[in-house]
PDB file of C-alpha atoms and ligand atoms in Angstrom:
ATOM      1  CA  MET B 260     113.487 245.310 222.603  1.00  0.00           C
ATOM      2  CA  ILE B 261     113.658 241.335 222.442  1.00  0.00           C
ATOM      3  CA  PHE B 262     111.983 238.870 224.488  1.00  0.00           C
ATOM      4  CA  LYS B 263     114.471 236.074 225.648  1.00  0.00           C
ATOM      5  CA  ARG B 264     112.786 232.579 225.618  1.00  0.00           C
ATOM      6  CA  SER B 265     113.795 232.114 229.276  1.00  0.00           C
ATOM      7  CA  GLU B 266     111.812 235.181 230.223  1.00  0.00           C
ATOM      8  CA  ARG B 267     108.678 234.292 228.200  1.00  0.00           C
ATOM      9  CA  ASP B 268     106.651 233.574 231.122  1.00  0.00           C
ATOM     10  CA  LYS B 269     107.065 237.181 232.409  1.00  0.00           C
ATOM     11  CA  ALA B 270     105.969 238.711 229.038  1.00  0.00           C
ATOM     12  CA  PRO B 271     102.590 240.640 229.797  1.00  0.00           C
ATOM     13  CA  VAL B 272      99.666 238.265 228.898  1.00  0.00           C
ATOM     14  CA  GLU B 273      97.016 239.685 226.599  1.00  0.00           C
ATOM     15  CA  PRO B 274      93.924 238.490 228.295  1.00  0.00           C
ATOM     16  CA  VAL B 275      91.065 236.631 226.228  1.00  0.00           C
ATOM     17  CA  THR B 276      87.845 238.624 226.690  1.00  0.00           C
ATOM     18  CA  LEU B 277      84.606 236.936 226.698  1.00  0.00           C
ATOM     19  CA  LYS B 278      81.125 238.118 226.424  1.00  0.00           C
ATOM     20  CA  ILE B 279      78.328 236.756 228.830  1.00  0.00           C
ATOM     21  CA  LEU B 280      74.762 237.962 228.646  1.00  0.00           C
ATOM     22  CA  VAL B 281      72.480 238.094 231.759  1.00  0.00           C
ATOM     23  CA  ALA B 282      68.773 237.769 230.959  1.00  0.00           C
ATOM     24  CA  GLY B 283      65.563 237.052 232.929  1.00  0.00           C
ATOM     25  CA  GLY B 284      62.394 238.820 233.935  1.00  0.00           C
ATOM     26  CA  PHE B 285      62.181 242.172 235.329  1.00  0.00           C
ATOM     27  CA  GLY B 286      63.100 242.774 238.839  1.00  0.00           C
ATOM     28  CA  VAL B 287      64.889 239.170 239.010  1.00  0.00           C
ATOM     29  CA  GLY B 288      68.231 240.688 240.067  1.00  0.00           C
ATOM     30  CA  LYS B 289      70.191 241.296 236.593  1.00  0.00           C
ATOM     31  CA  THR B 290      71.330 244.650 237.617  1.00  0.00           C
ATOM     32  CA  THR B 291      72.125 243.454 241.163  1.00  0.00           C
ATOM     33  CA  LEU B 292      74.263 240.595 239.626  1.00  0.00           C
ATOM     34  CA  VAL B 293      76.217 242.614 237.445  1.00  0.00           C
ATOM     35  CA  GLY B 294      76.825 245.186 240.016  1.00  0.00           C
ATOM     36  CA  ALA B 295      77.737 242.626 242.655  1.00  0.00           C
ATOM     37  CA  VAL B 296      80.631 241.059 240.504  1.00  0.00           C
ATOM     38  CA  SER B 297      81.900 243.974 238.349  1.00  0.00           C
ATOM     39  CA  GLU B 298      85.446 245.185 239.493  1.00  0.00           C
ATOM     40  CA  ILE B 299      84.593 248.424 237.508  1.00  0.00           C
ATOM     41  CA  LYS B 300      81.651 250.642 238.467  1.00  0.00           C
ATOM     42  CA  PRO B 301      79.004 249.050 236.092  1.00  0.00           C
ATOM     43  CA  LEU B 302      77.813 251.068 233.622  1.00  0.00           C
ATOM     44  CA  ARG B 303      74.271 251.590 233.925  1.00  0.00           C
ATOM     45  CA  THR B 304      72.832 253.307 230.891  1.00  0.00           C
ATOM     46  CA  GLU B 305      69.552 253.266 232.461  1.00  0.00           C
ATOM     47  CA  GLU B 306      70.920 256.231 234.593  1.00  0.00           C
ATOM     48  CA  LEU B 307      73.011 257.811 231.946  1.00  0.00           C
ATOM     49  CA  LEU B 308      70.364 258.158 229.255  1.00  0.00           C
ATOM     50  CA  SER B 309      67.594 259.318 231.786  1.00  0.00           C
ATOM     51  CA  GLU B 310      68.439 262.878 231.206  1.00  0.00           C
ATOM     52  CA  ALA B 311      69.017 262.822 227.460  1.00  0.00           C
ATOM     53  CA  GLY B 312      65.927 260.691 227.001  1.00  0.00           C
ATOM     54  CA  ARG B 313      63.639 262.885 228.875  1.00  0.00           C
ATOM     55  CA  PRO B 314      61.959 264.857 226.096  1.00  0.00           C
ATOM     56  CA  ILE B 315      61.516 261.678 223.990  1.00  0.00           C
ATOM     57  CA  ASP B 316      60.264 258.915 226.374  1.00  0.00           C
ATOM     58  CA  ASP B 317      56.805 259.678 227.477  1.00  0.00           C
ATOM     59  CA  THR B 318      56.806 258.356 231.043  1.00  0.00           C
ATOM     60  CA  SER B 319      53.727 260.146 232.116  1.00  0.00           C
ATOM     61  CA  GLY B 320      51.273 257.568 233.458  1.00  0.00           C
ATOM     62  CA  VAL B 321      54.193 255.335 234.608  1.00  0.00           C
ATOM     63  CA  SER B 322      54.609 256.216 238.338  1.00  0.00           C
ATOM     64  CA  GLY B 323      58.383 256.159 239.182  1.00  0.00           C
ATOM     65  CA  LYS B 324      59.497 255.289 236.129  1.00  0.00           C
ATOM     66  CA  HIS B 325      62.179 257.838 235.108  1.00  0.00           C
ATOM     67  CA  THR B 326      64.610 255.966 233.083  1.00  0.00           C
ATOM     68  CA  THR B 327      64.665 255.393 229.299  1.00  0.00           C
ATOM     69  CA  THR B 328      63.662 251.983 227.833  1.00  0.00           C
ATOM     70  CA  VAL B 329      67.032 251.466 226.121  1.00  0.00           C
ATOM     71  CA  ALA B 330      69.062 250.432 229.183  1.00  0.00           C
ATOM     72  CA  MET B 331      71.537 247.781 229.957  1.00  0.00           C
ATOM     73  CA  ASP B 332      74.019 246.788 232.734  1.00  0.00           C
ATOM     74  CA  PHE B 333      77.703 246.446 231.858  1.00  0.00           C
ATOM     75  CA  GLY B 334      80.468 245.067 233.995  1.00  0.00           C
ATOM     76  CA  ARG B 335      83.766 243.359 233.851  1.00  0.00           C
ATOM     77  CA  ILE B 336      85.286 240.669 235.959  1.00  0.00           C
ATOM     78  CA  THR B 337      88.769 239.099 235.709  1.00  0.00           C
ATOM     79  CA  LEU B 338      88.531 235.533 236.400  1.00  0.00           C
ATOM     80  CA  ARG B 339      92.224 234.859 235.774  1.00  0.00           C
ATOM     81  CA  GLU B 340      95.153 237.091 234.682  1.00  0.00           C
ATOM     82  CA  ASP B 341      94.403 235.783 231.223  1.00  0.00           C
ATOM     83  CA  LEU B 342      90.519 235.635 231.147  1.00  0.00           C
ATOM     84  CA  VAL B 343      88.429 238.595 231.569  1.00  0.00           C
ATOM     85  CA  LEU B 344      84.421 238.321 231.190  1.00  0.00           C
ATOM     86  CA  TYR B 345      82.424 241.418 230.035  1.00  0.00           C
ATOM     87  CA  VAL B 346      78.845 240.877 231.487  1.00  0.00           C
ATOM     88  CA  PHE B 347      76.045 242.385 229.910  1.00  0.00           C
ATOM     89  CA  GLY B 348      72.596 242.503 231.534  1.00  0.00           C
ATOM     90  CA  THR B 349      69.673 242.706 228.979  1.00  0.00           C
ATOM     91  CA  PRO B 350      67.914 246.073 228.854  1.00  0.00           C
ATOM     92  CA  GLY B 351      65.332 247.485 231.264  1.00  0.00           C
ATOM     93  CA  GLN B 352      62.462 246.975 229.179  1.00  0.00           C
ATOM     94  CA  ASP B 353      62.363 243.398 229.771  1.00  0.00           C
ATOM     95  CA  ARG B 354      59.564 242.704 227.309  1.00  0.00           C
ATOM     96  CA  PHE B 355      61.738 243.830 224.365  1.00  0.00           C
ATOM     97  CA  TRP B 356      65.315 242.535 225.329  1.00  0.00           C
ATOM     98  CA  PHE B 357      65.330 239.678 222.740  1.00  0.00           C
ATOM     99  CA  LEU B 358      65.329 242.566 220.157  1.00  0.00           C
ATOM    100  CA  TRP B 359      68.723 243.135 221.290  1.00  0.00           C
ATOM    101  CA  ASP B 360      70.257 240.644 218.767  1.00  0.00           C
ATOM    102  CA  GLU B 361      73.223 242.717 218.227  1.00  0.00           C
ATOM    103  CA  LEU B 362      74.563 242.168 221.712  1.00  0.00           C
ATOM    104  CA  ALA B 363      73.902 238.286 221.415  1.00  0.00           C
ATOM    105  CA  THR B 364      76.252 238.145 218.337  1.00  0.00           C
ATOM    106  CA  GLY B 365      79.813 236.538 219.691  1.00  0.00           C
ATOM    107  CA  ALA B 366      78.337 235.888 223.153  1.00  0.00           C
ATOM    108  CA  LEU B 367      80.031 232.861 224.619  1.00  0.00           C
ATOM    109  CA  GLY B 368      77.051 232.181 226.864  1.00  0.00           C
ATOM    110  CA  ALA B 369      74.452 233.367 229.057  1.00  0.00           C
ATOM    111  CA  VAL B 370      72.773 233.291 232.472  1.00  0.00           C
ATOM    112  CA  VAL B 371      69.298 233.153 232.754  1.00  0.00           C
ATOM    113  CA  LEU B 372      68.210 234.333 236.086  1.00  0.00           C
ATOM    114  CA  ALA B 373      64.840 232.794 237.497  1.00  0.00           C
ATOM    115  CA  ASP B 374      62.666 233.567 240.471  1.00  0.00           C
ATOM    116  CA  THR B 375      60.877 230.511 241.483  1.00  0.00           C
ATOM    117  CA  ARG B 376      58.044 232.631 242.415  1.00  0.00           C
ATOM    118  CA  ARG B 377      57.485 233.608 238.926  1.00  0.00           C
ATOM    119  CA  LEU B 378      59.315 231.273 236.836  1.00  0.00           C
ATOM    120  CA  GLU B 379      57.463 232.077 233.744  1.00  0.00           C
ATOM    121  CA  ASP B 380      59.163 235.233 233.406  1.00  0.00           C
ATOM    122  CA  CYS B 381      62.351 233.636 232.019  1.00  0.00           C
ATOM    123  CA  PHE B 382      60.629 231.325 229.732  1.00  0.00           C
ATOM    124  CA  ALA B 383      61.273 233.775 226.878  1.00  0.00           C
ATOM    125  CA  ALA B 384      64.967 233.926 227.760  1.00  0.00           C
ATOM    126  CA  VAL B 385      65.297 230.262 227.668  1.00  0.00           C
ATOM    127  CA  ASP B 386      63.530 229.924 224.296  1.00  0.00           C
ATOM    128  CA  TYR B 387      65.659 232.526 222.859  1.00  0.00           C
ATOM    129  CA  PHE B 388      68.995 231.158 223.822  1.00  0.00           C
ATOM    130  CA  GLU B 389      67.854 227.675 222.942  1.00  0.00           C
ATOM    131  CA  ARG B 390      66.743 228.782 219.574  1.00  0.00           C
ATOM    132  CA  ARG B 391      70.150 230.681 218.906  1.00  0.00           C
ATOM    133  CA  SER B 392      72.176 227.808 220.423  1.00  0.00           C
ATOM    134  CA  ILE B 393      73.849 229.993 222.865  1.00  0.00           C
ATOM    135  CA  PRO B 394      74.925 227.857 225.881  1.00  0.00           C
ATOM    136  CA  PHE B 395      73.286 228.910 229.027  1.00  0.00           C
ATOM    137  CA  VAL B 396      73.048 228.217 232.916  1.00  0.00           C
ATOM    138  CA  VAL B 397      69.818 228.906 234.804  1.00  0.00           C
ATOM    139  CA  GLY B 398      70.595 230.877 237.927  1.00  0.00           C
ATOM    140  CA  VAL B 399      67.912 230.556 240.372  1.00  0.00           C
ATOM    141  CA  ASN B 400      68.111 233.777 242.545  1.00  0.00           C
ATOM    142  CA  CYS B 401      67.076 232.782 245.898  1.00  0.00           C
ATOM    143  CA  PHE B 402      65.076 235.586 247.477  1.00  0.00           C
ATOM    144  CA  GLU B 403      64.297 235.348 251.103  1.00  0.00           C
ATOM    145  CA  GLY B 404      60.768 234.159 251.563  1.00  0.00           C
ATOM    146  CA  ALA B 405      60.684 232.193 248.411  1.00  0.00           C
ATOM    147  CA  THR B 406      60.167 228.435 248.570  1.00  0.00           C
ATOM    148  CA  ARG B 407      63.451 226.615 247.803  1.00  0.00           C
ATOM    149  CA  TYR B 408      62.937 224.008 244.896  1.00  0.00           C
ATOM    150  CA  PRO B 409      65.413 221.358 243.992  1.00  0.00           C
ATOM    151  CA  ALA B 410      67.303 222.177 240.865  1.00  0.00           C
ATOM    152  CA  ASP B 411      65.445 219.090 239.072  1.00  0.00           C
ATOM    153  CA  THR B 412      62.314 220.568 239.856  1.00  0.00           C
ATOM    154  CA  VAL B 413      63.077 223.791 238.147  1.00  0.00           C
ATOM    155  CA  ARG B 414      64.704 221.951 235.235  1.00  0.00           C
ATOM    156  CA  GLN B 415      61.403 220.050 234.672  1.00  0.00           C
ATOM    157  CA  ALA B 416      59.339 223.085 234.873  1.00  0.00           C
ATOM    158  CA  LEU B 417      61.613 224.868 232.509  1.00  0.00           C
ATOM    159  CA  ASP B 418      61.854 221.732 230.158  1.00  0.00           C
ATOM    160  CA  LEU B 419      65.594 222.245 229.968  1.00  0.00           C
ATOM    161  CA  ASP B 420      68.000 219.932 228.060  1.00  0.00           C
ATOM    162  CA  PRO B 421      69.682 217.464 230.454  1.00  0.00           C
ATOM    163  CA  GLY B 422      72.988 219.286 230.038  1.00  0.00           C
ATOM    164  CA  VAL B 423      71.727 222.683 231.019  1.00  0.00           C
ATOM    165  CA  PRO B 424      73.189 223.436 234.359  1.00  0.00           C
ATOM    166  CA  VAL B 425      70.654 224.755 237.061  1.00  0.00           C
ATOM    167  CA  VAL B 426      72.411 226.570 240.061  1.00  0.00           C
ATOM    168  CA  MET B 427      70.898 228.103 242.886  1.00  0.00           C
ATOM    169  CA  CYS B 428      72.623 231.714 243.698  1.00  0.00           C
ATOM    170  CA  ASP B 429      72.251 235.049 245.409  1.00  0.00           C
ATOM    171  CA  ALA B 430      72.533 237.899 242.926  1.00  0.00           C
ATOM    172  CA  ARG B 431      74.153 240.242 245.520  1.00  0.00           C
ATOM    173  CA  GLU B 432      76.836 238.000 246.565  1.00  0.00           C
ATOM    174  CA  ARG B 433      80.203 238.540 244.686  1.00  0.00           C
ATOM    175  CA  GLN B 434      81.422 234.922 245.151  1.00  0.00           C
ATOM    176  CA  SER B 435      77.889 233.068 244.362  1.00  0.00           C
ATOM    177  CA  VAL B 436      77.744 235.131 240.946  1.00  0.00           C
ATOM    178  CA  LYS B 437      81.309 234.242 240.248  1.00  0.00           C
ATOM    179  CA  GLU B 438      80.552 230.748 240.482  1.00  0.00           C
ATOM    180  CA  VAL B 439      77.596 231.076 238.013  1.00  0.00           C
ATOM    181  CA  LEU B 440      79.882 232.788 235.585  1.00  0.00           C
ATOM    182  CA  ILE B 441      82.422 230.385 235.823  1.00  0.00           C
ATOM    183  CA  GLY B 442      79.727 227.620 235.343  1.00  0.00           C
ATOM    184  CA  VAL B 443      78.700 229.542 232.103  1.00  0.00           C
ATOM    185  CA  VAL B 444      82.279 229.483 230.860  1.00  0.00           C
ATOM    186  CA  GLN B 445      82.767 225.651 231.725  1.00  0.00           C
ATOM    187  CA  HIS B 446      79.233 224.778 230.146  1.00  0.00           C
ATOM    188  CA  ALA B 447      80.164 226.850 227.034  1.00  0.00           C
ATOM    189  CA  MET B 448      83.418 224.917 226.739  1.00  0.00           C
ATOM    190  CA  THR B 449      81.619 221.450 227.140  1.00  0.00           C
ATOM    191  CA  THR B 450      79.056 222.241 224.591  1.00  0.00           C
ATOM    192  CA  ALA B 451      81.938 223.350 222.282  1.00  0.00           C
ATOM    193  CA  ALA B 452      83.881 220.306 222.713  1.00  0.00           C
ATOM    194  CA  ALA B 453      80.704 218.238 222.191  1.00  0.00           C
ATOM    195  CA  ALA B 454      79.877 220.020 218.910  1.00  0.00           C
ATOM    196  CA  ARG B 455      83.360 219.007 217.737  1.00  0.00           C
ATOM    197  CA  GLU B 456      83.032 215.341 218.646  1.00  0.00           C
ATOM    198  CA  PRO B 457      82.345 213.387 215.377  1.00  0.00           C
ATOM    199  CA  ALA B 458      78.719 211.873 215.374  1.00  0.00           C
ATOM    200  CA  THR B 459      78.757 208.388 216.976  1.00  0.00           C
ATOM    201  CA  THR B 460      75.728 207.050 215.219  1.00  0.00           C
TER     202      THR B 460
HETATM  203  N1  GDP Z1016      66.422 239.635 248.901  1.00  0.00           N
HETATM  204  C1  GDP Z1016      66.895 239.870 247.745  1.00  0.00           C
HETATM  205  N2  GDP Z1016      66.669 240.944 246.853  1.00  0.00           N
HETATM  206  C2  GDP Z1016      67.162 241.039 245.696  1.00  0.00           C
HETATM  207  C3  GDP Z1016      68.253 239.727 245.178  1.00  0.00           C
HETATM  208  N3  GDP Z1016      68.640 240.316 243.966  1.00  0.00           N
HETATM  209  C4  GDP Z1016      67.998 241.374 243.505  1.00  0.00           C
HETATM  210  N4  GDP Z1016      67.327 241.852 244.733  1.00  0.00           N
HETATM  211  C5  GDP Z1016      66.470 243.090 244.729  1.00  0.00           C
HETATM  212  O1  GDP Z1016      65.540 242.933 243.964  1.00  0.00           O
HETATM  213  C6  GDP Z1016      65.207 244.089 243.278  1.00  0.00           C
HETATM  214  C7  GDP Z1016      65.190 244.105 241.663  1.00  0.00           C
HETATM  215  O2  GDP Z1016      66.670 243.848 241.500  1.00  0.00           O
HETATM  216  P1  GDP Z1016      67.325 244.189 240.022  1.00  0.00           P
HETATM  217  O3  GDP Z1016      68.675 243.918 240.218  1.00  0.00           O
HETATM  218  O4  GDP Z1016      67.212 245.721 239.892  1.00  0.00           O
HETATM  219  O5  GDP Z1016      66.649 243.497 238.900  1.00  0.00           O
HETATM  220  P2  GDP Z1016      66.569 243.514 237.412  1.00  0.00           P
HETATM  221  O6  GDP Z1016      65.384 244.241 236.918  1.00  0.00           O
HETATM  222  O7  GDP Z1016      66.679 242.194 236.919  1.00  0.00           O
HETATM  223  O8  GDP Z1016      67.847 244.166 237.001  1.00  0.00           O
HETATM  224  C8  GDP Z1016      66.214 245.089 243.747  1.00  0.00           C
HETATM  225  O9  GDP Z1016      65.585 245.919 244.678  1.00  0.00           O
HETATM  226  C9  GDP Z1016      67.154 244.287 244.627  1.00  0.00           C
HETATM  227  O10 GDP Z1016      67.970 244.904 245.397  1.00  0.00           O
HETATM  228  C10 GDP Z1016      68.388 238.765 246.144  1.00  0.00           C
HETATM  229  O11 GDP Z1016      69.167 237.891 245.580  1.00  0.00           O
HETATM  230  N5  GDP Z1016      67.889 238.926 247.261  1.00  0.00           N
HETATM  231 MG1   MG Z1017      67.922 246.116 235.667  1.00  0.00          MG
END
């Protein structure tokens, strides 16, 4: 089978796939975010492993905790015909998610989800991505009842570099989450372009 030049636009496109991480404190909405945006049923290893892990994970004394410590969310979203994002929520045991270096390898960028009622919960995620020079966007998940702060206030509290985008979002809303993810892709592209610029000083 030969492709004719005149028909090249009809050839099926092999999409570019990019990996995006979602990090942030416990209960900030990571699982919700992945679920809201994914076009496949999000893989929740938390659920999958709960049976297998039962004899190993000693959850006695932790009421209502029936899932394993090794958990992640995984989803997929097609932004364009030729651009697919794989979205990974960092593990359920939030205190240890940064041990997940394997996952960060090859990540295009990240979302740090924040809740302004406990902003300090995302400090570790911000540190982590800064240290590894992984471009990230801060998504402020606006829970009802939480005081709304201007993006600049959040930026100052998190001590962010001026170029790091801070966006308000609702982790339950597909469109809102999609905009955050597009923001990550754009920010990563801007960062990469800036890195290619020859030094001006
Ligand atoms: N009101 C409100 N609740 C949310 C929002 N995002 C998540 N939740 C709820 O907060 C809880 C924790 O969310 P989850 O996604 O499990 O947090 P994770 O620990 O970061 O994965 C769940 O009960 C969600 O339904 C939000 O934007 N608004
Ligand atoms: Mg979760």
